[in-house]
GROMACS .gro file of N, CA and C in nm:
model
  483
    1MET      N    1 -10.970  11.004   6.408
    1MET     CA    2 -11.024  10.983   6.540
    1MET      C    3 -11.159  10.915   6.527
    2THR      N    4 -11.201  10.852   6.632
    2THR     CA    5 -11.330  10.785   6.627
    2THR      C    6 -11.439  10.887   6.600
    3GLN      N    7 -11.553  10.841   6.558
    3GLN     CA    8 -11.667  10.927   6.530
    3GLN      C    9 -11.725  10.986   6.659
    4ARG      N   10 -11.684  10.931   6.772
    4ARG     CA   11 -11.742  10.974   6.899
    4ARG      C   12 -11.704  11.117   6.937
    5TYR      N   13 -11.581  11.160   6.907
    5TYR     CA   14 -11.532  11.290   6.952
    5TYR      C   15 -11.511  11.385   6.834
    6GLU      N   16 -11.566  11.505   6.846
    6GLU     CA   17 -11.550  11.609   6.744
    6GLU      C   18 -11.468  11.722   6.804
    7VAL      N   19 -11.353  11.751   6.747
    7VAL     CA   20 -11.266  11.858   6.796
    7VAL      C   21 -11.326  11.993   6.760
    8LYS      N   22 -11.337  12.081   6.860
    8LYS     CA   23 -11.392  12.215   6.840
    8LYS      C   24 -11.283  12.321   6.828
    9GLY      N   25 -11.171  12.302   6.897
    9GLY     CA   26 -11.065  12.402   6.894
    9GLY      C   27 -10.958  12.373   6.996
   10LYS      N   28 -10.845  12.440   6.983
   10LYS     CA   29 -10.731  12.418   7.072
   10LYS      C   30 -10.748  12.498   7.201
   11LEU      N   31 -10.722  12.432   7.314
   11LEU     CA   32 -10.728  12.498   7.444
   11LEU      C   33 -10.590  12.540   7.492
   12GLY      N   34 -10.488  12.459   7.463
   12GLY     CA   35 -10.355  12.491   7.511
   12GLY      C   36 -10.260  12.376   7.484
   13HIS      N   37 -10.145  12.381   7.554
   13HIS     CA   38 -10.046  12.275   7.535
   13HIS      C   39  -9.971  12.253   7.666
   14GLY      N   40  -9.918  12.133   7.677
   14GLY     CA   41  -9.839  12.096   7.793
   14GLY      C   42  -9.708  12.036   7.748
   15GLY      N   43  -9.638  11.972   7.839
   15GLY     CA   44  -9.509  11.916   7.808
   15GLY      C   45  -9.516  11.802   7.707
   16LEU      N   46  -9.622  11.724   7.711
   16LEU     CA   47  -9.636  11.610   7.621
   16LEU      C   48  -9.710  11.642   7.492
   17GLY      N   49  -9.806  11.730   7.499
   17GLY     CA   50  -9.886  11.749   7.380
   17GLY      C   51  -9.979  11.867   7.387
   18ASP      N   52 -10.075  11.867   7.295
   18ASP     CA   53 -10.173  11.974   7.284
   18ASP      C   54 -10.305  11.927   7.341
   19VAL      N   55 -10.381  12.023   7.393
   19VAL     CA   56 -10.512  11.994   7.452
   19VAL      C   57 -10.618  12.069   7.372
   20TYR      N   58 -10.724  11.999   7.336
   20TYR     CA   59 -10.831  12.054   7.254
   20TYR      C   60 -10.964  12.043   7.326
   21LEU      N   61 -11.053  12.137   7.298
   21LEU     CA   62 -11.192  12.124   7.339
   21LEU      C   63 -11.257  12.033   7.236
   22ALA      N   64 -11.324  11.930   7.283
   22ALA     CA   65 -11.391  11.835   7.193
   22ALA      C   66 -11.532  11.810   7.245
   23TYR      N   67 -11.613  11.753   7.159
   23TYR     CA   68 -11.751  11.722   7.194
   23TYR      C   69 -11.769  11.571   7.188
   24ASP      N   70 -11.820  11.514   7.297
   24ASP     CA   71 -11.849  11.371   7.306
   24ASP      C   72 -11.991  11.351   7.253
   25THR      N   73 -12.002  11.294   7.133
   25THR     CA   74 -12.133  11.280   7.068
   25THR      C   75 -12.221  11.175   7.136
   26GLN      N   76 -12.161  11.079   7.205
   26GLN     CA   77 -12.241  10.976   7.272
   26GLN      C   78 -12.302  11.026   7.401
   27LEU      N   79 -12.226  11.105   7.476
   27LEU     CA   80 -12.275  11.153   7.605
   27LEU      C   81 -12.320  11.298   7.603
   28ASP      N   82 -12.314  11.362   7.485
   28ASP     CA   83 -12.365  11.497   7.466
   28ASP      C   84 -12.303  11.596   7.566
   29ARG      N   85 -12.167  11.601   7.566
   29ARG     CA   86 -12.098  11.692   7.658
   29ARG      C   87 -11.963  11.731   7.599
   30ASP      N   88 -11.914  11.845   7.647
   30ASP     CA   89 -11.779  11.888   7.610
   30ASP      C   90 -11.678  11.811   7.695
   31VAL      N   91 -11.565  11.780   7.633
   31VAL     CA   92 -11.455  11.711   7.700
   31VAL      C   93 -11.325  11.776   7.654
   32ALA      N   94 -11.217  11.745   7.723
   32ALA     CA   95 -11.084  11.788   7.680
   32ALA      C   96 -11.015  11.668   7.617
   33LEU      N   97 -10.954  11.690   7.502
   33LEU     CA   98 -10.881  11.585   7.431
   33LEU      C   99 -10.733  11.623   7.429
   34LYS      N  100 -10.649  11.535   7.479
   34LYS     CA  101 -10.505  11.560   7.479
   34LYS      C  102 -10.439  11.460   7.387
   35ARG      N  103 -10.353  11.510   7.300
   35ARG     CA  104 -10.279  11.420   7.212
   35ARG      C  105 -10.134  11.466   7.203
   36VAL      N  106 -10.047  11.370   7.173
   36VAL     CA  107  -9.904  11.397   7.161
   36VAL      C  108  -9.882  11.493   7.045
   37ARG      N  109  -9.802  11.594   7.069
   37ARG     CA  110  -9.767  11.691   6.966
   37ARG      C  111  -9.662  11.630   6.874
   38PRO      N  112  -9.673  11.648   6.743
   38PRO     CA  113  -9.571  11.595   6.651
   38PRO      C  114  -9.433  11.648   6.690
   39GLN      N  115  -9.336  11.561   6.689
   39GLN     CA  116  -9.201  11.596   6.734
   39GLN      C  117  -9.103  11.596   6.618
   40GLU      N  118  -8.999  11.676   6.633
   40GLU     CA  119  -8.893  11.678   6.533
   40GLU      C  120  -8.792  11.567   6.556
   41GLU      N  121  -8.804  11.495   6.668
   41GLU     CA  122  -8.707  11.391   6.700
   41GLU      C  123  -8.727  11.264   6.617
   42GLY      N  124  -8.828  11.261   6.533
   42GLY     CA  125  -8.853  11.145   6.450
   42GLY      C  126  -8.946  11.046   6.517
   43GLU      N  127  -8.953  10.929   6.454
   43GLU     CA  128  -9.047  10.826   6.497
   43GLU      C  129  -9.018  10.775   6.638
   44ALA      N  130  -8.893  10.759   6.674
   44ALA     CA  131  -8.857  10.710   6.808
   44ALA      C  132  -8.903  10.807   6.916
   45GLY      N  133  -8.884  10.937   6.892
   45GLY     CA  134  -8.927  11.038   6.988
   45GLY      C  135  -9.078  11.041   7.002
   46ALA      N  136  -9.148  11.028   6.890
   46ALA     CA  137  -9.295  11.027   6.892
   46ALA      C  138  -9.347  10.905   6.966
   47LYS      N  139  -9.284  10.789   6.945
   47LYS     CA  140  -9.326  10.668   7.016
   47LYS      C  141  -9.304  10.682   7.165
   48SER      N  142  -9.192  10.743   7.203
   48SER     CA  143  -9.163  10.764   7.345
   48SER      C  144  -9.268  10.854   7.408
   49LEU      N  145  -9.306  10.962   7.339
   49LEU     CA  146  -9.409  11.051   7.391
   49LEU      C  147  -9.545  10.983   7.397
   50ALA      N  148  -9.574  10.897   7.300
   50ALA     CA  149  -9.699  10.822   7.302
   50ALA      C  150  -9.705  10.730   7.424
   51VAL      N  151  -9.593  10.667   7.456
   51VAL     CA  152  -9.586  10.582   7.576
   51VAL      C  153  -9.608  10.667   7.700
   52ASP      N  154  -9.547  10.786   7.703
   52ASP     CA  155  -9.564  10.877   7.817
   52ASP      C  156  -9.709  10.919   7.833
   53LEU      N  157  -9.778  10.949   7.722
   53LEU     CA  158  -9.918  10.988   7.727
   53LEU      C  159 -10.004  10.874   7.781
   54ASP      N  160  -9.976  10.753   7.735
   54ASP     CA  161 -10.049  10.636   7.782
   54ASP      C  162 -10.026  10.616   7.933
   55ARG      N  163  -9.902  10.633   7.977
   55ARG     CA  164  -9.870  10.619   8.119
   55ARG      C  165  -9.942  10.726   8.202
   56GLU      N  166  -9.946  10.851   8.149
   56GLU     CA  167 -10.016  10.957   8.220
   56GLU      C  168 -10.164  10.923   8.235
   57ALA      N  169 -10.226  10.872   8.128
   57ALA     CA  170 -10.368  10.837   8.133
   57ALA      C  171 -10.393  10.727   8.236
   58LYS      N  172 -10.309  10.626   8.237
   58LYS     CA  173 -10.325  10.517   8.333
   58LYS      C  174 -10.305  10.566   8.476
   59THR      N  175 -10.208  10.656   8.493
   59THR     CA  176 -10.184  10.712   8.626
   59THR      C  177 -10.306  10.790   8.673
   60LEU      N  178 -10.355  10.879   8.588
   60LEU     CA  179 -10.469  10.962   8.626
   60LEU      C  180 -10.596  10.880   8.647
   61SER      N  181 -10.613  10.773   8.571
   61SER     CA  182 -10.734  10.693   8.586
   61SER      C  183 -10.740  10.626   8.723
   62LYS      N  184 -10.624  10.607   8.786
   62LYS     CA  185 -10.620  10.548   8.920
   62LYS      C  186 -10.641  10.653   9.029
   63LEU      N  187 -10.623  10.778   8.995
   63LEU     CA  188 -10.631  10.887   9.092
   63LEU      C  189 -10.769  10.953   9.088
   64GLN      N  190 -10.870  10.880   9.126
   64GLN     CA  191 -11.005  10.936   9.127
   64GLN      C  192 -11.022  11.018   9.254
   65HIS      N  193 -11.013  11.149   9.238
   65HIS     CA  194 -11.017  11.241   9.351
   65HIS      C  195 -11.076  11.373   9.304
   66PRO      N  196 -11.153  11.441   9.388
   66PRO     CA  197 -11.216  11.566   9.345
   66PRO      C  198 -11.118  11.679   9.312
   67ASN      N  199 -10.991  11.665   9.350
   67ASN     CA  200 -10.892  11.768   9.321
   67ASN      C  201 -10.792  11.725   9.214
   68ILE      N  202 -10.824  11.620   9.139
   68ILE     CA  203 -10.740  11.572   9.030
   68ILE      C  204 -10.829  11.554   8.907
   69VAL      N  205 -10.784  11.604   8.793
   69VAL     CA  206 -10.862  11.594   8.670
   69VAL      C  207 -10.898  11.448   8.643
   70THR      N  208 -11.021  11.425   8.595
   70THR     CA  209 -11.073  11.290   8.572
   70THR      C  210 -11.053  11.248   8.427
   71ILE      N  211 -11.004  11.125   8.407
   71ILE     CA  212 -10.988  11.066   8.274
   71ILE      C  213 -11.115  10.988   8.240
   72PHE      N  214 -11.167  11.010   8.119
   72PHE     CA  215 -11.286  10.939   8.074
   72PHE      C  216 -11.255  10.827   7.975
   73ASP      N  217 -11.154  10.845   7.891
   73ASP     CA  218 -11.133  10.750   7.781
   73ASP      C  219 -10.991  10.767   7.726
   74VAL      N  220 -10.943  10.666   7.658
   74VAL     CA  221 -10.818  10.672   7.582
   74VAL      C  222 -10.844  10.609   7.447
   75GLY      N  223 -10.765  10.647   7.349
   75GLY     CA  224 -10.782  10.590   7.216
   75GLY      C  225 -10.660  10.613   7.131
   76HIS      N  226 -10.669  10.563   7.009
   76HIS     CA  227 -10.560  10.577   6.913
   76HIS      C  228 -10.624  10.585   6.775
   77ASP      N  229 -10.577  10.680   6.694
   77ASP     CA  230 -10.627  10.693   6.558
   77ASP      C  231 -10.510  10.721   6.464
   78GLU      N  232 -10.540  10.765   6.342
   78GLU     CA  233 -10.435  10.789   6.243
   78GLU      C  234 -10.337  10.899   6.286
   79LYS      N  235 -10.377  10.986   6.379
   79LYS     CA  236 -10.288  11.092   6.428
   79LYS      C  237 -10.210  11.049   6.553
   80GLY      N  238 -10.240  10.930   6.603
   80GLY     CA  239 -10.170  10.880   6.721
   80GLY      C  240 -10.262  10.867   6.841
   81PRO      N  241 -10.203  10.848   6.958
   81PRO     CA  242 -10.284  10.827   7.079
   81PRO      C  243 -10.346  10.957   7.128
   82PHE      N  244 -10.458  10.941   7.199
   82PHE     CA  245 -10.522  11.056   7.262
   82PHE      C  246 -10.586  11.013   7.393
   83VAL      N  247 -10.606  11.111   7.480
   83VAL     CA  248 -10.671  11.089   7.609
   83VAL      C  249 -10.788  11.185   7.617
   84ILE      N  250 -10.901  11.136   7.665
   84ILE     CA  251 -11.019  11.218   7.685
   84ILE      C  252 -11.036  11.237   7.836
   85MET      N  253 -11.047  11.364   7.877
   85MET     CA  254 -11.065  11.394   8.018
   85MET      C  255 -11.173  11.499   8.036
   86GLU      N  256 -11.209  11.522   8.160
   86GLU     CA  257 -11.312  11.620   8.187
   86GLU      C  258 -11.267  11.757   8.138
   87TYR      N  259 -11.362  11.832   8.084
   87TYR     CA  260 -11.336  11.969   8.040
   87TYR      C  261 -11.363  12.061   8.158
   88LEU      N  262 -11.263  12.137   8.196
   88LEU     CA  263 -11.273  12.228   8.309
   88LEU      C  264 -11.286  12.370   8.256
   89LYS      N  265 -11.391  12.440   8.292
   89LYS     CA  266 -11.420  12.572   8.236
   89LYS      C  267 -11.350  12.686   8.310
   90GLY      N  268 -11.270  12.655   8.408
   90GLY     CA  269 -11.206  12.759   8.485
   90GLY      C  270 -11.082  12.815   8.419
   91GLU      N  271 -10.988  12.857   8.501
   91GLU     CA  272 -10.862  12.910   8.453
   91GLU      C  273 -10.750  12.856   8.540
   92THR      N  274 -10.631  12.853   8.485
   92THR     CA  275 -10.519  12.806   8.564
   92THR      C  276 -10.490  12.907   8.675
   93LEU      N  277 -10.428  12.858   8.781
   93LEU     CA  278 -10.400  12.943   8.896
   93LEU      C  279 -10.314  13.063   8.857
   94ASP      N  280 -10.217  13.044   8.769
   94ASP     CA  281 -10.133  13.158   8.728
   94ASP      C  282 -10.216  13.266   8.660
   95LYS      N  283 -10.315  13.226   8.579
   95LYS     CA  284 -10.403  13.325   8.514
   95LYS      C  285 -10.494  13.393   8.615
   96ALA      N  286 -10.543  13.318   8.713
   96ALA     CA  287 -10.628  13.376   8.817
   96ALA      C  288 -10.551  13.480   8.897
   97ILE      N  289 -10.425  13.451   8.925
   97ILE     CA  290 -10.341  13.544   9.001
   97ILE      C  291 -10.312  13.669   8.918
   98GLU      N  292 -10.290  13.651   8.788
   98GLU     CA  293 -10.267  13.766   8.699
   98GLU      C  294 -10.384  13.864   8.701
   99ARG      N  295 -10.506  13.810   8.710
   99ARG     CA  296 -10.626  13.893   8.710
   99ARG      C  297 -10.639  13.974   8.838
  100GLY      N  298 -10.589  13.925   8.947
  100GLY     CA  299 -10.600  13.994   9.074
  100GLY      C  300 -10.566  13.903   9.189
  101LYS      N  301 -10.554  13.962   9.304
  101LYS     CA  302 -10.516  13.885   9.423
  101LYS      C  303 -10.629  13.792   9.465
  102LEU      N  304 -10.589  13.676   9.517
  102LEU     CA  305 -10.685  13.587   9.580
  102LEU      C  306 -10.705  13.635   9.724
  103SER      N  307 -10.825  13.619   9.773
  103SER     CA  308 -10.848  13.653   9.914
  103SER      C  309 -10.772  13.551  10.000
  104ALA      N  310 -10.753  13.584  10.125
  104ALA     CA  311 -10.684  13.493  10.217
  104ALA      C  312 -10.761  13.361  10.227
  105ALA      N  313 -10.893  13.369  10.229
  105ALA     CA  314 -10.975  13.247  10.238
  105ALA      C  315 -10.959  13.162  10.111
  106ASP      N  316 -10.958  13.226   9.993
  106ASP     CA  317 -10.940  13.152   9.868
  106ASP      C  318 -10.801  13.090   9.860
  107PHE      N  319 -10.699  13.165   9.901
  107PHE     CA  320 -10.563  13.112   9.901
  107PHE      C  321 -10.553  12.991   9.992
  108SER      N  322 -10.616  13.000  10.109
  108SER     CA  323 -10.617  12.886  10.202
  108SER      C  324 -10.684  12.765  10.138
  109GLU      N  325 -10.794  12.787  10.066
  109GLU     CA  326 -10.863  12.678   9.995
  109GLU      C  327 -10.772  12.616   9.890
  110VAL      N  328 -10.700  12.699   9.815
  110VAL     CA  329 -10.608  12.648   9.713
  110VAL      C  330 -10.505  12.555   9.778
  111VAL      N  331 -10.445  12.600   9.886
  111VAL     CA  332 -10.342  12.520   9.954
  111VAL      C  333 -10.400  12.389  10.004
  112ILE      N  334 -10.514  12.395  10.069
  112ILE     CA  335 -10.577  12.274  10.124
  112ILE      C  336 -10.610  12.176  10.012
  113GLN      N  337 -10.669  12.226   9.903
  113GLN     CA  338 -10.711  12.136   9.796
  113GLN      C  339 -10.592  12.078   9.719
  114VAL      N  340 -10.487  12.156   9.701
  114VAL     CA  341 -10.366  12.101   9.638
  114VAL      C  342 -10.310  11.990   9.727
  115MET      N  343 -10.303  12.015   9.855
  115MET     CA  344 -10.250  11.914   9.947
  115MET      C  345 -10.338  11.788   9.948
  116GLU      N  346 -10.469  11.805   9.945
  116GLU     CA  347 -10.560  11.689   9.941
  116GLU      C  348 -10.532  11.604   9.816
  117GLY      N  349 -10.519  11.669   9.702
  117GLY     CA  350 -10.491  11.597   9.578
  117GLY      C  351 -10.355  11.529   9.580
  118MET      N  352 -10.256  11.598   9.632
  118MET     CA  353 -10.121  11.541   9.637
  118MET      C  354 -10.113  11.425   9.735
  119VAL      N  355 -10.186  11.432   9.846
  119VAL     CA  356 -10.190  11.320   9.941
  119VAL      C  357 -10.254  11.199   9.874
  120ALA      N  358 -10.360  11.222   9.797
  120ALA     CA  359 -10.425  11.112   9.724
  120ALA      C  360 -10.327  11.049   9.625
  121ALA      N  361 -10.253  11.133   9.553
  121ALA     CA  362 -10.155  11.082   9.457
  121ALA      C  363 -10.046  11.003   9.529
  122GLN      N  364  -9.996  11.060   9.638
  122GLN     CA  365  -9.889  10.993   9.712
  122GLN      C  366  -9.936  10.859   9.770
  123SER      N  367 -10.063  10.850   9.804
  123SER     CA  368 -10.114  10.723   9.860
  123SER      C  369 -10.103  10.609   9.759
  124LEU      N  370 -10.095  10.645   9.629
  124LEU     CA  371 -10.076  10.545   9.523
  124LEU      C  372  -9.931  10.542   9.474
  125GLY      N  373  -9.844  10.614   9.545
  125GLY     CA  374  -9.702  10.615   9.508
  125GLY      C  375  -9.670  10.704   9.389
  126VAL      N  376  -9.756  10.802   9.358
  126VAL     CA  377  -9.736  10.890   9.244
  126VAL      C  378  -9.673  11.021   9.291
  127VAL      N  379  -9.563  11.059   9.227
  127VAL     CA  380  -9.496  11.187   9.252
  127VAL      C  381  -9.518  11.272   9.128
  128HIS      N  382  -9.585  11.386   9.140
  128HIS     CA  383  -9.623  11.469   9.026
  128HIS      C  384  -9.502  11.522   8.948
  129ARG      N  385  -9.407  11.584   9.011
  129ARG     CA  386  -9.281  11.637   8.957
  129ARG      C  387  -9.294  11.761   8.870
  130ASP      N  388  -9.414  11.816   8.853
  130ASP     CA  389  -9.428  11.939   8.776
  130ASP      C  390  -9.541  12.025   8.832
  131LEU      N  391  -9.549  12.029   8.964
  131LEU     CA  392  -9.655  12.105   9.029
  131LEU      C  393  -9.620  12.254   9.023
  132LYS      N  394  -9.706  12.331   8.955
  132LYS     CA  395  -9.685  12.474   8.938
  132LYS      C  396  -9.821  12.537   8.910
  133PRO      N  397  -9.834  12.670   8.924
  133PRO     CA  398  -9.964  12.735   8.904
  133PRO      C  399 -10.027  12.706   8.767
  134GLY      N  400  -9.948  12.684   8.664
  134GLY     CA  401 -10.002  12.654   8.532
  134GLY      C  402 -10.062  12.515   8.521
  135ASN      N  403 -10.035  12.428   8.619
  135ASN     CA  404 -10.091  12.293   8.622
  135ASN      C  405 -10.199  12.278   8.729
  136LEU      N  406 -10.250  12.390   8.776
  136LEU     CA  407 -10.358  12.390   8.874
  136LEU      C  408 -10.475  12.469   8.815
  137MET      N  409 -10.589  12.404   8.797
  137MET     CA  410 -10.706  12.468   8.738
  137MET      C  411 -10.802  12.511   8.849
  138VAL      N  412 -10.843  12.637   8.844
  138VAL     CA  413 -10.937  12.692   8.941
  138VAL      C  414 -11.073  12.702   8.874
  139ASN      N  415 -11.171  12.638   8.934
  139ASN     CA  416 -11.310  12.645   8.887
  139ASN      C  417 -11.393  12.709   8.997
  140TRP      N  418 -11.480  12.799   8.959
  140TRP     CA  419 -11.570  12.860   9.056
  140TRP      C  420 -11.702  12.785   9.049
  141LEU      N  421 -11.741  12.726   9.160
  141LEU     CA  422 -11.864  12.650   9.169
  141LEU      C  423 -11.984  12.743   9.177
  142PRO      N  424 -12.106  12.695   9.144
  142PRO     CA  425 -12.225  12.781   9.153
  142PRO      C  426 -12.245  12.841   9.293
  143SER      N  427 -12.195  12.774   9.395
  143SER     CA  428 -12.207  12.825   9.531
  143SER      C  429 -12.114  12.943   9.560
  144GLY      N  430 -12.020  12.969   9.467
  144GLY     CA  431 -11.923  13.075   9.489
  144GLY      C  432 -11.790  13.024   9.543
  145ARG      N  433 -11.786  12.901   9.588
  145ARG     CA  434 -11.662  12.841   9.636
  145ARG      C  435 -11.576  12.802   9.518
  146LEU      N  436 -11.448  12.793   9.543
  146LEU     CA  437 -11.359  12.748   9.436
  146LEU      C  438 -11.328  12.600   9.452
  147GLN      N  439 -11.306  12.537   9.339
  147GLN     CA  440 -11.259  12.399   9.337
  147GLN      C  441 -11.134  12.397   9.253
  148LEU      N  442 -11.031  12.337   9.307
  148LEU     CA  443 -10.904  12.329   9.239
  148LEU      C  444 -10.883  12.188   9.187
  149LYS      N  445 -10.830  12.176   9.065
  149LYS     CA  446 -10.798  12.046   9.005
  149LYS      C  447 -10.653  12.046   8.963
  150ILE      N  448 -10.581  11.941   8.998
  150ILE     CA  449 -10.442  11.925   8.956
  150ILE      C  450 -10.441  11.860   8.819
  151LEU      N  451 -10.364  11.920   8.726
  151LEU     CA  452 -10.355  11.874   8.588
  151LEU      C  453 -10.216  11.820   8.559
  152ASP      N  454 -10.200  11.763   8.443
  152ASP     CA  455 -10.074  11.730   8.379
  152ASP      C  456  -9.980  11.645   8.465
  153PHE      N  457 -10.010  11.518   8.471
  153PHE     CA  458  -9.924  11.422   8.539
  153PHE      C  459  -9.826  11.358   8.441
  154GLY      N  460  -9.796  11.428   8.332
  154GLY     CA  461  -9.710  11.374   8.227
  154GLY      C  462  -9.568  11.343   8.272
  155LEU      N  463  -9.518  11.413   8.372
  155LEU     CA  464  -9.383  11.389   8.422
  155LEU      C  465  -9.383  11.308   8.551
  156ALA      N  466  -9.500  11.258   8.590
  156ALA     CA  467  -9.512  11.185   8.717
  156ALA      C  468  -9.425  11.059   8.718
  157LYS      N  469  -9.381  11.025   8.834
  157LYS     CA  470  -9.304  10.903   8.858
  157LYS      C  471  -9.371  10.826   8.971
  158PHE      N  472  -9.354  10.697   8.967
  158PHE     CA  473  -9.402  10.613   9.076
  158PHE      C  474  -9.289  10.592   9.174
  159SER      N  475  -9.317  10.619   9.299
  159SER     CA  476  -9.215  10.599   9.403
  159SER      C  477  -9.237  10.461   9.466
  160ARG      N  478  -9.135  10.415   9.532
  160ARG     CA  479  -9.146  10.289   9.605
  160ARG      C  480  -9.215  10.317   9.737
  161MET      N  481  -9.310  10.236   9.770
  161MET     CA  482  -9.384  10.259   9.894
  161MET      C  483  -9.345  10.156   9.998
   0.00000   0.00000   0.00000
């Protein structure tokens, strides 16, 4: 990988690959690094997933919205392609629900913010196709309000508009 990003540890995994906490040495901040997970399907399967990761990055880079995760950079190194995106310190909606019930006001905020993000995606002809609590990140802002971010557009399709 380039000298710019230093991997600190694994955060999780999605349908396309693994997500790591990384440090951006140029901008002095934590970021999330997503890369294609090695596949048993061989080189053809890995190339297909690399194309999917690239498509996801390009899709997300067009969806600049406060309720959709932001892409900062893309690259390729000896381990394959990677995408750099904002690091979100919150928890996925499914984990938040496991911890306890959301208040009616918080639940209403979740619904409104998911719809805002999906409307923005649809305005560009993007259909997410994997919207679920594990792909929704809940961040608590310093004001106490929640902010929701839609993650993982790896299965997204472009619709005809």
